[in-house]
Short mmCIF file of C-alpha atoms and ligand atoms in Angstrom, two decimals:
data_model
loop_
_atom_site.label_atom_id
_atom_site.label_comp_id
_atom_site.label_asym_id
_atom_site.label_seq_id
_atom_site.Cartn_x
_atom_site.Cartn_y
_atom_site.Cartn_z
CA MET D 377 123.15 84.33 102.37
CA ASP D 378 125.72 85.65 104.84
CA ASN D 379 125.88 89.22 103.58
CA LEU D 380 122.72 90.96 104.81
CA PRO D 381 123.55 94.18 106.68
CA THR D 382 122.07 93.29 110.10
CA GLN D 383 120.75 96.43 111.82
CA THR D 384 120.62 96.83 115.59
CA LEU D 385 117.37 98.54 116.61
CA VAL D 386 116.66 100.45 119.81
CA PRO D 387 113.51 99.42 121.74
CA ASP D 388 111.59 102.67 121.23
CA GLY D 389 108.73 103.83 118.97
CA ALA D 390 110.99 104.27 115.94
CA GLY D 391 112.67 100.89 116.57
CA TYR D 392 109.31 99.07 116.76
CA GLU D 393 108.10 100.81 113.58
CA THR D 394 111.25 99.79 111.71
CA GLY D 395 111.02 96.23 113.05
CA ALA D 396 107.35 95.99 112.09
CA ALA D 397 108.06 97.35 108.58
CA ILE D 398 110.81 94.75 108.08
CA LEU D 399 108.43 91.98 109.18
CA ALA D 400 105.71 93.35 106.86
CA ARG D 401 108.02 93.13 103.84
CA GLY D 402 108.96 89.54 104.67
CA GLY D 403 112.22 90.19 106.53
CA LEU D 404 113.65 88.61 109.68
CA VAL D 405 113.77 90.51 112.99
CA ALA D 406 115.26 89.08 116.18
CA PHE D 407 113.60 90.41 119.32
CA PRO D 408 113.77 89.80 123.08
CA THR D 409 111.12 87.87 124.96
CA GLU D 410 111.28 87.16 128.70
CA THR D 411 112.65 83.68 127.90
CA VAL D 412 115.22 84.02 125.08
CA TYR D 413 115.61 86.16 121.95
CA GLY D 414 113.35 84.95 119.13
CA LEU D 415 113.95 85.15 115.37
CA GLY D 416 110.69 86.59 114.04
CA ALA D 417 109.01 86.49 110.65
CA ASP D 418 105.44 87.07 109.42
CA ALA D 419 103.82 83.68 110.09
CA ARG D 420 101.52 84.14 107.04
CA ASN D 421 104.36 84.66 104.57
CA ASP D 422 105.88 81.43 103.16
CA ARG D 423 109.00 83.13 101.90
CA ALA D 424 109.61 84.89 105.22
CA VAL D 425 109.09 81.68 107.22
CA ALA D 426 111.36 79.77 104.84
CA GLY D 427 113.93 82.47 105.59
CA ILE D 428 113.89 81.51 109.30
CA PHE D 429 114.72 77.88 108.47
CA ALA D 430 117.51 79.00 106.09
CA ALA D 431 119.06 81.54 108.51
CA LYS D 432 119.16 78.99 111.36
CA ASP D 433 119.90 75.95 109.15
CA ARG D 434 116.92 74.41 110.92
CA PRO D 435 115.43 71.15 109.65
CA ARG D 436 112.07 71.82 107.97
CA PHE D 437 110.24 69.13 109.96
CA ASN D 438 110.75 71.10 113.19
CA PRO D 439 107.71 73.41 113.57
CA LEU D 440 107.73 76.97 114.92
CA ILE D 441 105.91 78.77 117.75
CA VAL D 442 103.52 81.55 116.67
CA HIS D 443 103.63 84.66 118.91
CA VAL D 444 100.58 86.90 119.27
CA ALA D 445 99.77 89.88 121.51
CA ASP D 446 96.55 88.67 123.17
CA ILE D 447 94.14 85.78 123.79
CA ASN D 448 91.54 86.97 121.28
CA THR D 449 94.11 86.76 118.52
CA ALA D 450 95.31 83.35 119.75
CA GLN D 451 91.74 82.04 119.56
CA THR D 452 91.53 82.90 115.86
CA TYR D 453 94.28 80.34 115.12
CA VAL D 454 93.52 77.41 117.46
CA GLU D 455 90.56 75.39 118.78
CA TRP D 456 90.04 76.75 122.28
CA SER D 457 88.96 74.72 125.33
CA ASP D 458 88.19 75.21 129.03
CA LEU D 459 91.56 73.73 129.87
CA ALA D 460 93.32 76.15 127.51
CA GLN D 461 91.43 79.00 129.17
CA ARG D 462 92.51 77.89 132.66
CA LEU D 463 96.13 77.68 131.61
CA ALA D 464 95.91 81.03 129.82
CA ASP D 465 94.37 82.64 132.91
CA ALA D 466 97.19 81.29 135.06
CA PHE D 467 100.22 81.79 132.82
CA TRP D 468 99.58 84.19 129.89
CA PRO D 469 101.15 86.50 129.04
CA GLY D 470 104.30 84.62 130.03
CA PRO D 471 106.76 81.79 129.38
CA LEU D 472 104.14 79.18 128.42
CA THR D 473 103.56 77.78 124.92
CA MET D 474 100.37 75.81 124.30
CA VAL D 475 100.06 73.26 121.49
CA LEU D 476 96.42 73.12 120.37
CA PRO D 477 94.51 71.82 117.34
CA ARG D 478 94.88 74.44 114.64
CA LYS D 479 91.86 75.91 112.93
CA PRO D 480 91.53 75.44 109.16
CA ASP D 481 92.16 78.29 106.73
CA THR D 482 93.81 80.72 109.12
CA GLY D 483 96.22 81.96 106.48
CA LEU D 484 99.30 80.75 108.36
CA SER D 485 102.14 79.39 106.25
CA ALA D 486 102.14 75.56 106.21
CA LEU D 487 105.87 75.73 106.95
CA VAL D 488 105.11 77.06 110.44
CA THR D 489 103.43 73.85 111.56
CA ALA D 490 105.48 71.44 109.43
CA ASP D 491 102.17 69.91 108.32
CA LEU D 492 101.09 68.95 111.86
CA PRO D 493 97.38 69.30 112.72
CA THR D 494 98.42 71.33 115.79
CA LEU D 495 99.86 74.80 116.34
CA ALA D 496 102.22 75.97 119.09
CA ILE D 497 101.13 79.41 120.29
CA ARG D 498 102.49 81.85 122.87
CA ILE D 499 101.73 85.31 124.27
CA PRO D 500 105.02 86.71 125.58
CA ALA D 501 104.95 89.07 128.57
CA ASP D 502 108.10 91.01 127.73
CA PRO D 503 107.11 94.64 126.97
CA VAL D 504 109.48 94.86 123.99
CA ALA D 505 108.03 91.69 122.43
CA GLN D 506 104.52 93.01 123.12
CA ALA D 507 105.32 96.40 121.54
CA LEU D 508 106.74 94.77 118.39
CA LEU D 509 103.72 92.42 118.08
CA ARG D 510 101.33 95.35 118.43
CA ALA D 511 103.26 97.56 115.98
CA PHE D 512 103.24 94.69 113.43
CA GLY D 513 99.64 93.68 114.10
CA GLY D 514 99.99 90.08 112.89
CA PRO D 515 101.20 86.63 113.97
CA VAL D 516 104.98 86.28 114.33
CA ALA D 517 106.62 82.88 113.92
CA ALA D 518 109.74 82.80 116.07
CA PRO D 519 112.13 80.07 117.13
CA SER D 520 115.06 80.94 119.38
CA ALA D 521 117.45 83.24 117.48
CA ASN D 522 120.46 80.89 117.36
CA PRO D 523 121.93 78.66 114.66
CA SER D 524 120.11 75.30 114.92
CA GLY D 525 121.54 73.06 117.63
CA ARG D 526 123.65 75.79 119.28
CA ILE D 527 123.29 77.61 122.62
CA SER D 528 120.15 79.80 122.80
CA PRO D 529 120.60 83.60 122.89
CA THR D 530 119.71 85.71 125.92
CA THR D 531 121.36 88.93 124.71
CA ALA D 532 121.44 90.78 121.38
CA THR D 533 125.20 90.13 121.27
CA HIS D 534 124.55 86.36 121.33
CA VAL D 535 122.15 86.85 118.39
CA ILE D 536 124.69 88.91 116.43
CA ASN D 537 127.48 86.40 117.12
CA GLY D 538 125.34 83.57 115.76
CA LEU D 539 123.32 85.14 112.96
CA ALA D 540 124.88 88.46 111.79
CA GLY D 541 124.64 88.70 108.00
CA ARG D 542 121.73 86.22 107.92
CA ILE D 543 118.97 88.38 109.43
CA ASP D 544 117.74 91.92 108.80
CA ALA D 545 117.69 93.28 112.35
CA VAL D 546 117.83 92.64 116.07
CA ILE D 547 116.10 94.75 118.72
CA ASP D 548 118.62 95.14 121.54
CA ALA D 549 116.88 95.39 124.90
CA GLY D 550 119.52 93.78 127.11
CA PRO D 551 119.41 90.38 128.80
CA CYS D 552 116.24 88.25 129.02
CA ALA D 553 114.67 88.04 132.48
CA VAL D 554 113.84 84.31 132.61
CA GLY D 555 116.70 82.97 130.49
CA VAL D 556 115.37 79.52 129.50
CA GLU D 557 112.78 78.87 126.78
CA SER D 558 109.06 78.60 127.44
CA THR D 559 107.47 75.52 128.94
CA ILE D 560 105.57 73.71 126.15
CA LEU D 561 102.30 71.92 126.93
CA GLY D 562 100.19 69.83 124.62
CA VAL D 563 96.61 70.75 125.60
CA SER D 564 94.37 68.41 123.67
CA PRO D 565 92.50 66.68 125.07
CA ASP D 566 94.69 66.33 128.20
CA VAL D 567 97.76 68.20 129.30
CA GLN D 568 101.02 66.74 128.06
CA LEU D 569 104.37 68.20 129.07
CA LEU D 570 106.40 68.55 125.84
CA ARG D 571 109.29 70.71 127.09
CA VAL D 572 110.24 71.85 130.58
CA GLY D 573 110.95 75.58 130.61
CA GLY D 574 110.41 78.98 132.15
CA ILE D 575 107.35 78.03 134.20
CA ALA D 576 108.11 75.51 136.93
CA THR D 577 106.36 72.18 136.32
CA GLU D 578 105.09 72.25 139.91
CA ASP D 579 103.18 75.48 139.16
CA ILE D 580 101.48 73.89 136.15
CA GLU D 581 100.67 70.75 138.14
CA ALA D 582 98.95 72.96 140.73
CA VAL D 583 96.65 74.33 138.00
CA VAL D 584 95.90 71.06 136.18
CA GLY D 585 95.58 69.05 139.40
CA HIS D 586 97.87 66.11 138.58
CA ALA D 587 101.51 65.20 138.09
CA LEU D 588 103.18 65.73 134.70
CA THR D 589 106.07 63.79 133.18
CA LEU D 590 108.22 64.52 130.15
CA PRO D 591 108.14 62.16 127.17
CA GLU D 592 111.35 60.22 126.43
CA THR D 593 114.04 62.22 124.65
CA THR D 594 114.30 61.14 121.03
CA GLU D 595 117.35 58.92 120.70
CA THR D 596 118.60 60.19 117.35
CA THR D 597 121.43 62.71 117.46
CA ASP D 598 121.02 63.57 113.77
CA THR D 599 118.95 66.76 113.74
CA HIS D 600 118.47 66.47 109.97
CA ALA D 601 117.06 62.94 110.17
CA ALA D 602 113.47 61.79 109.69
CA PRO D 603 110.49 63.52 111.36
CA LEU D 604 110.12 63.03 115.10
CA THR D 605 106.94 62.26 116.96
CA SER D 606 107.77 64.97 119.47
CA PRO D 607 109.54 67.50 117.27
CA GLY D 608 112.46 69.39 118.68
CA GLN D 609 113.13 66.93 121.49
CA MET D 610 116.47 65.91 120.05
CA ALA D 611 118.92 64.41 122.54
CA SER D 612 121.65 66.84 121.47
CA HIS D 613 120.87 70.54 121.43
CA TYR D 614 122.27 73.73 122.94
CA ALA D 615 125.72 72.47 121.97
CA PRO D 616 128.73 74.59 122.93
CA ASN D 617 132.08 73.81 121.26
CA ALA D 618 133.43 72.55 124.58
CA LYS D 619 132.34 69.22 126.04
CA ILE D 620 130.13 69.37 129.13
CA ARG D 621 130.63 67.25 132.28
CA LEU D 622 127.59 67.25 134.54
CA ASN D 623 127.28 66.86 138.32
CA ALA D 624 130.94 67.79 138.82
CA THR D 625 132.04 67.76 142.44
CA ASP D 626 135.75 67.99 141.60
CA LEU D 627 137.75 69.78 138.91
CA ARG D 628 139.97 67.93 136.45
CA ASP D 629 142.87 69.11 134.24
CA GLY D 630 141.76 71.34 131.37
CA GLU D 631 138.33 72.03 132.83
CA LEU D 632 136.60 75.23 133.87
CA LEU D 633 133.84 74.96 136.48
CA LEU D 634 130.41 76.46 135.95
CA GLY D 635 129.42 76.58 139.61
CA PHE D 636 126.21 76.57 141.60
CA GLY D 637 126.25 77.36 145.31
CA ASP D 638 129.25 77.99 147.52
CA VAL D 639 132.06 76.66 145.25
CA ASP D 640 135.34 77.90 143.79
CA CYS D 641 134.61 78.26 140.08
CA ALA D 642 135.15 80.21 136.83
CA LEU D 643 131.56 81.52 136.77
CA ASN D 644 128.83 80.97 139.35
CA LEU D 645 125.20 80.51 138.25
CA SER D 646 124.05 81.43 141.76
CA PRO D 647 126.27 81.51 144.87
CA THR D 648 123.07 81.57 146.98
CA ARG D 649 121.52 78.58 145.13
CA ASP D 650 118.71 80.67 143.65
CA LEU D 651 117.36 78.70 140.67
CA THR D 652 115.64 81.73 139.09
CA GLU D 653 118.95 83.60 139.05
CA ALA D 654 120.73 80.50 137.72
CA ALA D 655 118.23 80.09 134.84
CA ALA D 656 118.66 83.75 133.86
CA ARG D 657 122.46 83.33 133.70
CA LEU D 658 122.69 79.81 132.21
CA PHE D 659 123.00 80.47 128.46
CA ASP D 660 125.09 83.64 128.89
CA TYR D 661 127.61 81.79 131.05
CA LEU D 662 127.76 78.87 128.61
CA HIS D 663 128.41 81.36 125.77
CA ARG D 664 131.13 83.05 127.85
CA LEU D 665 132.92 79.87 128.92
CA ASP D 666 132.74 78.54 125.37
CA ALA D 667 134.41 81.74 124.10
CA ARG D 668 137.41 80.85 126.30
CA GLU D 669 138.08 77.87 124.01
CA ILE D 670 138.54 75.27 126.72
CA THR D 671 137.91 71.58 126.07
CA VAL D 672 135.57 70.77 128.97
CA ILE D 673 133.05 72.80 130.97
CA ALA D 674 132.35 71.02 134.26
CA VAL D 675 129.04 71.93 135.91
CA SER D 676 128.09 71.69 139.61
CA PRO D 677 125.06 69.53 140.52
CA ILE D 678 121.80 71.47 140.26
CA PRO D 679 118.63 70.42 142.11
CA GLU D 680 115.85 68.88 139.99
CA THR D 681 113.11 71.20 141.30
CA GLY D 682 111.44 74.39 140.03
CA LEU D 683 113.47 75.99 137.23
CA GLY D 684 116.24 73.49 138.05
CA ARG D 685 114.40 70.99 135.85
CA ALA D 686 114.68 73.28 132.81
CA ILE D 687 118.32 74.08 133.63
CA ASN D 688 119.21 70.37 133.93
CA ASP D 689 117.27 69.54 130.75
CA ARG D 690 119.28 72.12 128.75
CA LEU D 691 122.56 70.99 130.33
CA ARG D 692 121.86 67.30 129.57
CA ARG D 693 121.17 68.17 125.94
CA ALA D 694 124.34 70.31 125.82
CA ALA D 695 126.27 67.30 127.17
CA ALA D 696 124.73 64.74 124.77
CA PRO D 697 126.68 63.28 121.81
CA ARG D 698 126.80 65.73 118.91
CA PRO D 699 124.74 65.51 115.73
CA LYS D 700 126.68 64.60 112.60
CA ALA D 701 125.21 67.30 110.42
CA THR D 702 124.45 70.37 112.54
CA ALA D 703 125.81 73.69 111.34
O1 TXA Q 2228 110.68 80.62 124.82
C1 TXA Q 2228 110.47 80.15 123.70
O2 TXA Q 2228 109.66 79.23 123.50
C2 TXA Q 2228 111.25 80.76 122.54
C3 TXA Q 2228 110.78 82.20 122.36
C4 TXA Q 2228 111.43 82.87 121.18
O3 TXA Q 2228 109.38 82.21 122.25
N1 TXA Q 2228 111.06 80.01 121.34
C5 TXA Q 2228 111.59 78.77 121.17
O4 TXA Q 2228 111.37 78.24 119.90
O5 TXA Q 2228 112.20 78.19 122.03
P1 TXA Q 2228 112.14 76.97 119.35
O6 TXA Q 2228 111.73 76.85 117.93
O7 TXA Q 2228 113.59 77.09 119.63
O8 TXA Q 2228 111.50 75.79 120.14
C6 TXA Q 2228 110.13 75.50 119.94
C7 TXA Q 2228 109.85 74.06 120.16
C8 TXA Q 2228 110.55 73.15 119.17
O9 TXA Q 2228 111.13 72.09 119.90
C9 TXA Q 2228 109.41 72.63 118.31
O10 TXA Q 2228 109.65 71.33 117.86
C10 TXA Q 2228 108.23 72.68 119.26
O11 TXA Q 2228 108.44 73.87 119.98
N2 TXA Q 2228 106.94 72.79 118.54
C11 TXA Q 2228 106.53 73.76 117.71
N3 TXA Q 2228 105.31 73.49 117.21
C12 TXA Q 2228 104.93 72.31 117.74
C13 TXA Q 2228 103.77 71.49 117.61
N4 TXA Q 2228 102.75 71.82 116.83
N5 TXA Q 2228 103.73 70.33 118.33
C14 TXA Q 2228 104.75 69.98 119.15
N6 TXA Q 2228 105.88 70.72 119.30
C15 TXA Q 2228 105.98 71.86 118.61
MG1 MG Q 2229 115.50 76.68 120.10
#
């Protein structure tokens, strides 16, 4: 399983053709989106989708997001609504995933939805993701391209470090612009915030006209345990090897500081306290500090507004007690 020759593809016409051909024959292609790199497979091909779960060591009960190039294609897979249209008008293409009732007999692999009656669907804005989706011409199931439970990838190097030998190819188009995963909304019949992410909650609230709150994080830390009502919301996730200490205003022995604002630190998410910049750097800096093999990464306090909510959510999960059985 660990001996596939993983190719690095260039984001040009030939690269997209090669990537699309690999997807068409049931292979796995990692590709950039504006949020994080995704690990793509043909969402209609059971064997290909099973390959995603195997490459990531992802529990089968955790469903995948289907990526398509445009709204017309999205509407062939899910029951559309006025609310979905309003959200699509405001945020697609972009870092929003909508969970909608799935239509029957769409030809999608049952593994994609883990037998749920709903489907998570997204139209990414990143031009490389768009070009690959158009070259392939079909639905692409893609979770983040990291081993399950580990830090998400925002560069092709992160993907290679985590999954080389387990996937057929990665399209290398440099760092992702947003840097945290998409915001996930349940959209049926009302809006439910399922994951904070690349679109600030305040911006979604402005469109839907009321406040949104996140459901409780699932208490279990065993990512291979029984199905969850809100899949993927495991307390522990994004785990570096080092421990994480949040809201650090001092530095203790053996720690490196991941800073925010005007502080003395190993790496600074944003000296000017710009949350967009901090989100774009978050996973890369966690990968880099973790590579220094220290025991504790201390992190400066980060405001709970705008993209700060997604940053704090990922950091809290990175700091949570570790699962017993995650690869
Ligand atoms: O930005 C992103 O969303 C990236 C890029 C590659 O698109 N993808 C991503 O996928 O973060 P993943 O698999 O790492 O996270 C998707 C989350 C999981 O927590 C999963 O449980 C949830 O979406 N999900 C998928 N289908 C769902 C459904 N039908 N209902 C509720 N949650 C769902
Ligand atoms: Mg993920």
